């Protein structure tokens, strides 16, 4: 709105624009602002200011708003820190493996099926960006990376190369298996984190941008992994011989690797 | 097994939050901290002994019997010294950030070196008593805590220096720094030179040894990788599906 005030438009035009403005604002923030009877500070300052702040915590009761002006900053519990530690560690290990699998698959698959080059490159690039995201998070939060790093490096490369040699369908079945496992794993993490955030919110704690961003990051990563799953199925992953055995074998391997990486 | 595992895990690297305050350190409570703090000035005179703890308790205004809250006796004092010195590294702002812009910020390697030296200088006043401490630290009941504390120190130094490697080198870096630090610390207990000059030279030699080893391993790794890739590509160029 500040830009409108500075703008040289006459008052009539101003009004028209102000009338149009609400349709541009997300519904939630608008409805809360209109219905709120508590002294929400954002609403109190300027009720017409259509600033988009979906992250702002609305006090659940007038009493709470009166007593706790600033949300509590409590330290994370041991269980929460344990969870975050193993979550970041296992995610980093998973993305390392995914990057290496695609890296090993790409030359072999592309040599036989050049039309898959853009798809392989697209999936590889996304994995690389996930890997660097989690690398940065692991370093920032001082989490110990998995001790099995060299083992996963060798195993993931062997898996990628081996399935690629078995043909395009097997390579895609490998992607299908890995992404199914990783997708459901990320899903569990998101569920746990949302539960944690909800509990903290109920206790009136400040969640902090750190956790919010983490949930967003994991969600986005999960969506992209599941997109790879779709690509794999579109590219005849189901035609791999023997499909069920191969997929189940790789999935069991993934579960084992996740179990180990969460611990060491 | 369970208590040992618990202890190892609780002191090993856990998620470090920037939004949320760190949980209160479970290692020392308020009374313990008061007594141990008051004991520190007595270490140069009485060493890492029960006497020092007793003097500390008296200075802090507690009864003589209150030293019974330390079942591990003088080792608690050593542990406290290690923790305090480790945490004080974060305040070494002249190493960590250069205030005036005409000075170049230090590289990670030189920050690691400078912080290691700063930590060694934390033992300066008590170095004539440090051999007693090393003997206590090496006792079977204490060795776990000592090793965990050493690895925490290495972790702290690499983190403060701004190192962000999160692959296998995370382990090798911490292991080599722990080795360098521990050997230099032992060397320092027998050093009589002015301003610990000999210790400084010893530490510099250890760091350059580690660096040479790292370079050699890195070159070997690179050579193996290159040869493997080249071989694979030759086979591919011959039309073999690999």
Short mmCIF file of C-alpha atoms in Angstrom, two decimals:
data_model
loop_
_atom_site.label_atom_id
_atom_site.label_comp_id
_atom_site.label_asym_id
_atom_site.label_seq_id
_atom_site.Cartn_x
_atom_site.Cartn_y
_atom_site.Cartn_z
CA UNK A 1 0.00 0.00 0.00
CA UNK A 2 2.89 2.28 0.68
CA UNK A 3 3.62 2.41 -3.01
CA UNK A 4 0.08 3.60 -3.71
CA UNK A 5 0.38 6.39 -1.26
CA UNK A 6 3.51 7.62 -2.93
CA UNK A 7 2.05 7.21 -6.41
CA UNK A 8 0.77 10.26 -8.24
CA UNK A 9 -2.68 8.75 -8.94
CA UNK A 10 -5.67 10.92 -8.10
CA UNK A 11 -7.85 9.99 -5.16
CA UNK A 12 -10.62 8.45 -7.30
CA UNK A 13 -8.28 5.94 -8.87
CA UNK A 14 -6.94 5.23 -5.42
CA UNK A 15 -10.32 4.16 -4.24
CA UNK A 16 -10.87 1.82 -7.14
CA UNK A 17 -7.58 0.13 -6.51
CA UNK A 18 -8.28 -0.21 -2.84
CA UNK A 19 -11.57 -1.85 -3.70
CA UNK A 20 -9.79 -4.35 -5.93
CA UNK A 21 -7.06 -5.10 -3.48
CA UNK A 22 -8.77 -7.70 -1.27
CA UNK A 23 -9.17 -10.14 -4.13
CA UNK A 24 -5.41 -10.27 -4.37
CA UNK A 25 -4.97 -11.17 -0.72
CA UNK A 26 -5.11 -14.80 0.38
CA UNK A 27 -8.44 -15.53 1.97
CA UNK A 28 -7.18 -16.79 5.33
CA UNK A 29 -5.29 -13.73 6.36
CA UNK A 30 -8.24 -11.52 5.35
CA UNK A 31 -10.90 -13.49 7.17
CA UNK A 32 -8.86 -13.67 10.34
CA UNK A 33 -8.32 -9.96 10.24
CA UNK A 34 -12.03 -9.23 9.83
CA UNK A 35 -13.31 -11.66 12.40
CA UNK A 36 -10.65 -11.20 15.02
CA UNK A 37 -12.02 -9.63 18.18
CA UNK A 38 -8.79 -9.90 20.10
CA UNK A 39 -6.30 -7.11 20.07
CA UNK A 40 -4.15 -8.57 17.39
CA UNK A 41 -1.30 -6.11 17.08
CA UNK A 42 -1.13 -6.36 13.30
CA UNK A 43 -4.83 -5.63 12.97
CA UNK A 44 -4.71 -2.87 15.53
CA UNK A 45 -2.00 -0.89 13.78
CA UNK A 46 -3.79 -0.52 10.46
CA UNK A 47 -6.80 -2.68 9.71
CA UNK A 48 -6.80 -1.75 6.03
CA UNK A 49 -3.17 -2.62 5.45
CA UNK A 50 -3.36 -5.74 3.33
CA UNK A 51 0.04 -7.06 4.35
CA UNK A 52 0.38 -10.77 3.76
CA UNK A 53 1.65 -12.38 6.92
CA UNK A 54 0.44 -15.96 7.08
CA UNK A 55 3.17 -16.91 9.57
CA UNK A 56 2.03 -14.51 12.27
CA UNK A 57 0.77 -16.32 15.32
CA UNK A 58 -2.71 -15.25 16.28
CA UNK A 59 -3.33 -15.47 20.03
CA UNK A 60 -5.91 -18.17 20.58
CA UNK A 61 -7.62 -16.27 23.38
CA UNK A 62 -7.73 -12.75 24.66
CA UNK A 63 -6.19 -13.89 27.91
CA UNK A 64 -3.23 -15.42 26.16
CA UNK A 65 -2.73 -12.30 24.12
CA UNK A 66 -2.71 -10.24 27.27
CA UNK A 67 -0.36 -12.40 29.32
CA UNK A 68 2.22 -13.44 26.77
CA UNK A 69 3.09 -10.58 24.51
CA UNK A 70 6.19 -12.35 23.19
CA UNK A 71 5.97 -16.07 22.47
CA UNK A 72 8.02 -18.29 24.72
CA UNK A 73 11.44 -19.38 23.64
CA UNK A 74 11.95 -22.77 25.17
CA UNK A 75 14.81 -25.04 24.38
CA UNK A 76 14.06 -28.14 22.37
CA UNK A 77 13.61 -31.33 24.36
CA UNK A 78 16.07 -34.18 24.18
CA UNK A 79 13.61 -36.25 22.13
CA UNK A 80 13.10 -33.42 19.66
CA UNK A 81 16.81 -32.87 19.24
CA UNK A 82 17.37 -36.60 18.83
CA UNK A 83 14.74 -36.68 16.12
CA UNK A 84 16.12 -33.66 14.27
CA UNK A 85 19.65 -35.03 14.48
CA UNK A 86 18.83 -38.40 12.99
CA UNK A 87 16.40 -36.85 10.48
CA UNK A 88 19.03 -34.51 9.06
CA UNK A 89 21.65 -37.22 9.04
CA UNK A 90 19.49 -39.77 7.27
CA UNK A 91 18.24 -37.20 4.75
CA UNK A 92 21.76 -36.23 3.86
CA UNK A 93 22.74 -39.88 3.43
CA UNK A 94 19.64 -40.52 1.32
CA UNK A 95 20.33 -37.61 -0.99
CA UNK A 96 23.96 -38.67 -1.30
CA UNK A 97 22.82 -42.10 -2.41
CA UNK A 98 20.19 -40.70 -4.79
CA UNK A 99 22.73 -38.37 -6.42
CA UNK A 100 25.17 -41.23 -6.91
CA UNK A 101 22.53 -43.61 -8.26
CA UNK A 102 21.49 -41.14 -10.96
CA UNK A 103 25.09 -40.25 -11.66
CA UNK A 104 25.97 -43.89 -12.25
CA UNK A 105 22.81 -44.62 -14.26
CA UNK A 106 22.93 -41.63 -16.58
CA UNK A 107 25.82 -42.55 -18.96
CA UNK A 108 24.61 -46.11 -19.44
CA UNK A 109 20.93 -45.31 -19.83
CA UNK A 110 21.54 -42.30 -22.08
CA UNK A 111 23.89 -44.26 -24.36
CA UNK A 112 21.12 -46.73 -25.11
CA UNK A 113 18.17 -44.34 -24.99
CA UNK A 114 19.25 -40.79 -25.92
CA UNK A 115 15.69 -39.48 -25.54
CA UNK A 116 15.99 -40.00 -21.75
CA UNK A 117 18.86 -37.54 -21.45
CA UNK A 118 16.75 -34.50 -20.42
CA UNK A 119 14.79 -36.57 -17.88
CA UNK A 120 17.90 -38.08 -16.30
CA UNK A 121 19.57 -34.69 -16.19
CA UNK A 122 16.48 -33.11 -14.65
CA UNK A 123 16.26 -35.76 -11.91
CA UNK A 124 19.99 -35.66 -11.28
CA UNK A 125 20.01 -31.87 -10.99
CA UNK A 126 17.16 -31.96 -8.48
CA UNK A 127 18.97 -34.56 -6.40
CA UNK A 128 22.12 -32.47 -6.44
CA UNK A 129 20.20 -29.47 -5.17
CA UNK A 130 18.59 -31.59 -2.40
CA UNK A 131 21.98 -32.96 -1.48
CA UNK A 132 23.53 -29.52 -1.16
CA UNK A 133 20.52 -28.30 0.86
CA UNK A 134 20.90 -31.09 3.39
CA UNK A 135 24.69 -30.78 3.40
CA UNK A 136 24.28 -27.15 4.39
CA UNK A 137 21.72 -28.03 7.08
CA UNK A 138 23.91 -30.78 8.53
CA UNK A 139 26.88 -28.42 8.70
CA UNK A 140 24.83 -25.53 10.10
CA UNK A 141 23.21 -27.55 12.87
CA UNK A 142 26.42 -29.34 13.78
CA UNK A 143 24.98 -32.77 13.12
CA UNK A 144 27.47 -35.60 12.71
CA UNK A 145 27.25 -37.01 9.19
CA UNK A 146 26.73 -40.74 8.91
CA UNK A 147 29.78 -42.90 9.59
CA UNK A 148 28.69 -45.17 6.73
CA UNK A 149 29.39 -42.45 4.16
CA UNK A 150 32.01 -44.44 2.18
CA UNK A 151 29.85 -47.57 2.33
CA UNK A 152 26.78 -45.77 0.98
CA UNK A 153 28.93 -44.19 -1.73
CA UNK A 154 30.08 -47.57 -3.02
CA UNK A 155 26.71 -49.26 -2.61
CA UNK A 156 24.71 -46.49 -4.29
CA UNK A 157 27.10 -46.35 -7.25
CA UNK A 158 26.96 -50.12 -7.61
CA UNK A 159 23.16 -50.09 -7.42
CA UNK A 160 22.82 -47.35 -10.03
CA UNK A 161 25.31 -48.89 -12.39
CA UNK A 162 24.00 -52.42 -11.93
CA UNK A 163 20.37 -51.54 -12.60
CA UNK A 164 21.35 -49.37 -15.57
CA UNK A 165 23.22 -52.33 -17.10
CA UNK A 166 20.07 -54.42 -16.68
CA UNK A 167 18.29 -52.00 -19.00
CA UNK A 168 16.10 -48.92 -18.99
CA UNK A 169 13.16 -50.67 -17.29
CA UNK A 170 15.32 -51.96 -14.45
CA UNK A 171 16.88 -48.52 -13.98
CA UNK A 172 13.41 -47.01 -13.77
CA UNK A 173 12.28 -49.77 -11.40
CA UNK A 174 15.25 -48.85 -9.20
CA UNK A 175 14.11 -45.23 -9.24
CA UNK A 176 10.58 -46.36 -8.45
CA UNK A 177 11.72 -48.44 -5.46
CA UNK A 178 14.08 -45.82 -4.06
CA UNK A 179 11.68 -42.91 -4.47
CA UNK A 180 8.77 -44.84 -2.97
CA UNK A 181 10.81 -45.58 0.11
CA UNK A 182 12.26 -42.08 0.36
CA UNK A 183 8.90 -40.44 -0.28
CA UNK A 184 7.19 -42.32 2.54
CA UNK A 185 10.16 -41.67 4.78
CA UNK A 186 9.95 -37.93 4.17
CA UNK A 187 6.22 -38.16 4.74
CA UNK A 188 6.78 -39.64 8.18
CA UNK A 189 9.23 -36.87 8.99
CA UNK A 190 6.80 -34.17 7.91
CA UNK A 191 4.05 -35.78 10.00
CA UNK A 192 6.27 -35.89 13.07
CA UNK A 193 7.46 -32.32 12.57
CA UNK A 194 3.93 -30.98 12.10
CA UNK A 195 2.84 -32.77 15.26
CA UNK A 196 5.80 -31.25 17.07
CA UNK A 197 4.97 -27.77 15.77
CA UNK A 198 1.34 -28.22 16.80
CA UNK A 199 2.32 -29.24 20.33
CA UNK A 200 4.66 -26.30 20.63
CA UNK A 201 1.98 -23.96 19.37
CA UNK A 202 -0.50 -25.31 21.90
CA UNK A 203 1.97 -24.58 24.69
CA UNK A 204 2.38 -21.05 23.38
CA UNK A 205 5.95 -21.58 22.33
CA UNK A 206 7.61 -19.75 19.51
CA UNK A 207 8.29 -22.23 16.73
CA UNK A 208 10.87 -20.12 15.00
CA UNK A 209 11.70 -19.77 11.33
CA UNK A 210 14.23 -22.55 11.54
CA UNK A 211 11.67 -25.30 12.05
CA UNK A 212 9.16 -23.74 9.67
CA UNK A 213 11.76 -23.63 6.92
CA UNK A 214 12.79 -27.18 7.69
CA UNK A 215 9.21 -28.42 7.29
CA UNK A 216 8.93 -26.53 4.01
CA UNK A 217 12.25 -27.92 2.77
CA UNK A 218 11.33 -31.51 3.57
CA UNK A 219 7.89 -31.07 2.01
CA UNK A 220 9.31 -29.65 -1.20
CA UNK A 221 11.94 -32.39 -1.35
CA UNK A 222 9.28 -35.04 -0.82
CA UNK A 223 7.15 -33.65 -3.62
CA UNK A 224 10.09 -33.67 -6.01
CA UNK A 225 11.01 -37.22 -5.05
CA UNK A 226 7.46 -38.38 -5.68
CA UNK A 227 7.58 -36.60 -9.03
CA UNK A 228 10.59 -38.79 -9.90
CA UNK A 229 8.49 -41.79 -8.94
CA UNK A 230 5.87 -40.72 -11.48
CA UNK A 231 8.54 -40.26 -14.16
CA UNK A 232 9.86 -43.74 -13.46
CA UNK A 233 6.44 -45.34 -13.75
CA UNK A 234 5.74 -43.38 -16.96
CA UNK A 235 8.94 -44.81 -18.38
CA UNK A 236 7.89 -48.43 -18.05
CA UNK A 237 9.35 -49.23 -14.65
CA UNK A 238 6.62 -51.85 -14.33
CA UNK A 239 7.99 -53.73 -17.37
CA UNK A 240 11.24 -54.59 -15.64
CA UNK A 241 11.85 -58.30 -15.33
CA UNK A 242 11.54 -59.43 -12.54
CA UNK A 243 9.74 -56.27 -11.42
CA UNK A 244 8.40 -57.26 -7.99
CA UNK A 245 11.54 -59.02 -6.86
CA UNK A 246 13.80 -56.17 -7.95
CA UNK A 247 11.65 -53.44 -6.40
CA UNK A 248 11.17 -55.32 -3.14
CA UNK A 249 14.87 -56.09 -2.92
CA UNK A 250 15.86 -52.44 -3.40
CA UNK A 251 13.17 -51.24 -1.02
CA UNK A 252 14.38 -53.58 1.68
CA UNK A 253 17.90 -52.30 1.09
CA UNK A 254 16.69 -48.69 1.41
CA UNK A 255 14.87 -49.43 4.66
CA UNK A 256 18.00 -51.07 6.05
CA UNK A 257 20.15 -48.12 5.00
CA UNK A 258 17.67 -45.67 6.57
CA UNK A 259 17.65 -47.65 9.80
CA UNK A 260 21.45 -47.66 9.95
CA UNK A 261 21.89 -44.01 8.95
CA UNK A 262 19.49 -42.84 11.62
CA UNK A 263 21.76 -44.44 14.21
CA UNK A 264 25.36 -44.15 13.08
CA UNK B 1 25.90 -50.57 28.64
CA UNK B 2 22.87 -48.29 28.77
CA UNK B 3 24.35 -45.54 30.95
CA UNK B 4 27.54 -45.49 28.91
CA UNK B 5 25.58 -45.30 25.67
CA UNK B 6 23.38 -42.56 27.09
CA UNK B 7 26.40 -40.60 28.21
CA UNK B 8 28.11 -40.92 24.87
CA UNK B 9 25.02 -39.88 22.98
CA UNK B 10 24.10 -36.96 25.19
CA UNK B 11 27.53 -35.46 24.76
CA UNK B 12 27.89 -36.31 21.10
CA UNK B 13 26.83 -33.91 18.39
CA UNK B 14 23.13 -33.16 18.60
CA UNK B 15 21.02 -30.77 16.54
CA UNK B 16 22.25 -27.29 17.34
CA UNK B 17 19.39 -24.82 17.18
CA UNK B 18 19.75 -21.11 16.46
CA UNK B 19 16.11 -20.23 17.18
CA UNK B 20 15.85 -22.05 20.46
CA UNK B 21 18.18 -21.66 23.42
CA UNK B 22 20.47 -24.58 24.14
CA UNK B 23 19.17 -26.83 26.91
CA UNK B 24 20.86 -26.20 30.26
CA UNK B 25 24.06 -28.19 30.47
CA UNK B 26 23.35 -31.29 32.50
CA UNK B 27 27.02 -31.76 33.31
CA UNK B 28 27.32 -29.40 36.26
CA UNK B 29 24.55 -27.96 38.43
CA UNK B 30 24.60 -24.60 40.17
CA UNK B 31 26.25 -25.68 43.42
CA UNK B 32 28.84 -27.73 41.60
CA UNK B 33 29.64 -24.83 39.32
CA UNK B 34 30.06 -22.49 42.31
CA UNK B 35 32.48 -24.82 44.11
CA UNK B 36 34.41 -25.72 40.97
CA UNK B 37 34.69 -22.08 39.94
CA UNK B 38 36.13 -21.21 43.34
CA UNK B 39 38.52 -24.17 43.10
CA UNK B 40 40.12 -23.10 39.83
CA UNK B 41 42.46 -20.46 41.35
CA UNK B 42 43.84 -23.08 43.75
CA UNK B 43 44.92 -25.50 41.04
CA UNK B 44 48.42 -24.01 40.44
CA UNK B 45 49.19 -24.44 44.16
CA UNK B 46 47.43 -27.66 45.12
CA UNK B 47 47.00 -29.35 41.75
CA UNK B 48 44.07 -31.50 40.73
CA UNK B 49 43.46 -32.88 44.22
CA UNK B 50 40.80 -33.18 46.87
CA UNK B 51 42.53 -30.32 48.73
CA UNK B 52 41.81 -27.95 45.88
CA UNK B 53 38.15 -28.93 45.92
CA UNK B 54 38.06 -28.41 49.68
CA UNK B 55 39.58 -24.93 49.39
CA UNK B 56 37.14 -24.13 46.63
CA UNK B 57 34.18 -25.27 48.72
CA UNK B 58 35.32 -23.11 51.63
CA UNK B 59 35.85 -20.09 49.38
CA UNK B 60 32.40 -20.53 47.91
CA UNK B 61 30.92 -20.66 51.42
CA UNK B 62 30.03 -24.32 51.60
CA UNK B 63 30.83 -26.90 54.28
CA UNK B 64 33.87 -29.10 53.92
CA UNK B 65 31.59 -32.11 53.56
CA UNK B 66 30.04 -30.61 50.45
CA UNK B 67 32.91 -31.94 48.33
CA UNK B 68 31.10 -35.26 48.63
CA UNK B 69 28.82 -34.15 45.81
CA UNK B 70 31.71 -35.03 43.51
CA UNK B 71 31.84 -38.82 43.53
CA UNK B 72 34.65 -38.74 41.01
CA UNK B 73 36.60 -36.30 43.14
CA UNK B 74 39.45 -34.43 41.44
CA UNK B 75 38.48 -35.76 38.02
CA UNK B 76 35.38 -33.55 38.12
CA UNK B 77 37.73 -30.61 38.49
CA UNK B 78 39.66 -31.69 35.40
CA UNK B 79 36.42 -32.19 33.49
CA UNK B 80 35.25 -28.72 34.52
CA UNK B 81 38.53 -27.21 33.39
CA UNK B 82 38.22 -28.95 30.00
CA UNK B 83 34.64 -27.76 29.50
CA UNK B 84 35.37 -24.17 30.55
CA UNK B 85 38.41 -23.95 28.30
CA UNK B 86 36.54 -25.45 25.35
CA UNK B 87 33.62 -23.04 25.70
CA UNK B 88 35.95 -20.07 26.03
CA UNK B 89 37.22 -20.68 22.48
CA UNK B 90 34.05 -19.18 21.05
CA UNK B 91 35.09 -15.88 22.65
CA UNK B 92 38.42 -15.74 20.78
CA UNK B 93 37.07 -12.99 18.57
CA UNK B 94 40.51 -11.80 17.42
CA UNK B 95 40.90 -15.17 15.65
CA UNK B 96 37.34 -15.72 14.56
CA UNK B 97 36.59 -12.33 13.04
CA UNK B 98 38.96 -9.58 12.14
CA UNK B 99 37.46 -6.30 13.28
CA UNK B 100 39.39 -3.92 11.05
CA UNK B 101 38.90 -4.51 7.37
CA UNK B 102 42.50 -3.97 6.28
CA UNK B 103 43.41 -7.30 7.87
CA UNK B 104 42.51 -10.29 5.74
CA UNK B 105 40.24 -12.84 7.42
CA UNK B 106 42.15 -15.99 8.32
CA UNK B 107 41.79 -19.12 6.27
CA UNK B 108 40.10 -22.13 7.86
CA UNK B 109 43.43 -23.92 8.32
CA UNK B 110 45.06 -20.98 10.07
CA UNK B 111 41.98 -20.49 12.23
CA UNK B 112 42.20 -24.13 13.30
CA UNK B 113 45.85 -23.67 14.14
CA UNK B 114 45.28 -20.44 16.04
CA UNK B 115 42.37 -21.91 18.02
CA UNK B 116 44.37 -25.03 18.89
CA UNK B 117 47.16 -22.80 20.14
CA UNK B 118 44.69 -20.68 22.09
CA UNK B 119 43.33 -23.82 23.73
CA UNK B 120 46.85 -25.01 24.62
CA UNK B 121 47.55 -21.61 26.16
CA UNK B 122 44.51 -22.23 28.36
CA UNK B 123 46.67 -24.82 30.13
CA UNK B 124 49.52 -22.33 30.55
CA UNK B 125 49.02 -21.59 34.25
CA UNK B 126 48.48 -25.16 35.32
CA UNK B 127 50.85 -26.94 32.98
CA UNK B 128 53.16 -27.97 35.85
CA UNK B 129 50.19 -29.85 37.29
CA UNK B 130 48.85 -31.21 34.03
CA UNK B 131 50.69 -34.55 34.19
CA UNK B 132 48.65 -35.46 37.29
CA UNK B 133 45.56 -34.58 35.35
CA UNK B 134 46.58 -36.70 32.36
CA UNK B 135 47.16 -39.65 34.68
CA UNK B 136 43.68 -39.28 36.15
CA UNK B 137 42.13 -38.84 32.73
CA UNK B 138 43.68 -42.10 31.53
CA UNK B 139 42.13 -44.15 34.34
CA UNK B 140 39.62 -46.69 33.00
CA UNK B 141 36.63 -45.10 34.74
CA UNK B 142 37.45 -41.65 33.38
CA UNK B 143 38.77 -42.43 29.95
CA UNK B 144 35.34 -42.29 28.25
CA UNK B 145 34.67 -38.77 29.48
CA UNK B 146 38.18 -37.71 28.51
CA UNK B 147 37.89 -39.05 24.98
CA UNK B 148 34.43 -37.55 24.52
CA UNK B 149 35.73 -34.22 25.77
CA UNK B 150 38.71 -34.40 23.39
CA UNK B 151 36.44 -35.08 20.41
CA UNK B 152 34.11 -32.27 21.49
CA UNK B 153 37.11 -29.95 21.51
CA UNK B 154 38.12 -30.99 18.00
CA UNK B 155 34.52 -30.57 16.84
CA UNK B 156 34.30 -27.12 18.44
CA UNK B 157 37.54 -25.96 16.80
CA UNK B 158 36.51 -27.14 13.32
CA UNK B 159 33.03 -25.66 13.72
CA UNK B 160 34.29 -22.29 14.97
CA UNK B 161 36.81 -22.17 12.13
CA UNK B 162 33.92 -22.33 9.68
CA UNK B 163 34.58 -25.77 8.24
CA UNK B 164 31.47 -27.14 6.53
CA UNK B 165 32.63 -30.51 5.21
CA UNK B 166 30.04 -33.17 5.96
CA UNK B 167 31.48 -36.25 4.28
CA UNK B 168 34.02 -38.79 5.55
CA UNK B 169 36.53 -36.00 6.02
CA UNK B 170 34.34 -34.86 8.92
CA UNK B 171 35.73 -37.84 10.80
CA UNK B 172 39.31 -37.72 9.56
CA UNK B 173 39.59 -34.00 10.30
CA UNK B 174 38.39 -34.43 13.85
CA UNK B 175 40.54 -37.49 14.41
CA UNK B 176 43.72 -35.87 13.14
CA UNK B 177 43.11 -32.67 15.10
CA UNK B 178 42.47 -34.71 18.26
CA UNK B 179 45.76 -36.55 17.73
CA UNK B 180 47.67 -33.34 17.15
CA UNK B 181 46.13 -31.67 20.16
CA UNK B 182 46.67 -34.61 22.52
CA UNK B 183 50.30 -35.13 21.53
CA UNK B 184 51.09 -31.42 21.73
CA UNK B 185 49.43 -31.22 25.12
CA UNK B 186 51.65 -34.02 26.42
CA UNK B 187 54.71 -32.36 24.88
CA UNK B 188 53.81 -29.09 26.59
CA UNK B 189 53.98 -30.63 30.08
CA UNK B 190 57.76 -31.10 29.69
CA UNK B 191 58.44 -27.87 27.83
CA UNK B 192 60.62 -25.44 29.75
CA UNK B 193 61.34 -23.02 26.88
CA UNK B 194 60.43 -19.35 27.04
CA UNK B 195 56.84 -18.71 26.01
CA UNK B 196 56.41 -22.39 25.08
CA UNK B 197 58.38 -21.83 21.90
CA UNK B 198 59.26 -25.51 21.63
CA UNK B 199 55.62 -26.48 21.97
CA UNK B 200 54.70 -24.05 19.22
CA UNK B 201 57.30 -25.59 16.89
CA UNK B 202 56.17 -29.08 17.82
CA UNK B 203 52.56 -28.20 17.01
CA UNK B 204 53.52 -26.60 13.70
CA UNK B 205 55.42 -29.74 12.71
CA UNK B 206 52.41 -31.94 13.59
CA UNK B 207 50.12 -29.75 11.50
CA UNK B 208 52.43 -29.85 8.48
CA UNK B 209 52.75 -33.64 8.84
CA UNK B 210 48.98 -33.97 8.80
CA UNK B 211 48.76 -31.64 5.83
CA UNK B 212 51.35 -33.64 3.87
CA UNK B 213 49.52 -36.85 4.61
CA UNK B 214 46.25 -35.26 3.53
CA UNK B 215 47.78 -34.03 0.26
CA UNK B 216 49.31 -37.46 -0.43
CA UNK B 217 46.01 -39.26 0.23
CA UNK B 218 44.14 -36.71 -1.86
CA UNK B 219 46.51 -37.21 -4.81
CA UNK B 220 46.23 -40.98 -4.54
CA UNK B 221 42.46 -40.72 -4.45
CA UNK B 222 42.46 -38.46 -7.49
CA UNK B 223 44.77 -40.79 -9.40
CA UNK B 224 42.61 -43.85 -8.67
CA UNK B 225 39.46 -41.98 -9.67
CA UNK B 226 41.00 -40.68 -12.87
CA UNK B 227 42.38 -44.07 -13.90
CA UNK B 228 39.09 -45.83 -13.20
CA UNK B 229 37.16 -43.25 -15.21
CA UNK B 230 39.62 -43.34 -18.08
CA UNK B 231 39.50 -47.15 -18.18
CA UNK B 232 35.72 -47.13 -18.16
CA UNK B 233 35.59 -44.59 -20.97
CA UNK B 234 38.09 -46.55 -23.08
CA UNK B 235 35.91 -49.65 -22.73
CA UNK B 236 32.83 -47.58 -23.64
CA UNK B 237 34.61 -46.19 -26.72
CA UNK B 238 35.26 -49.79 -27.82
CA UNK B 239 31.50 -50.23 -27.97
CA UNK B 240 31.09 -52.26 -24.79
CA UNK B 241 27.86 -51.37 -23.04
CA UNK B 242 29.03 -50.27 -19.61
#
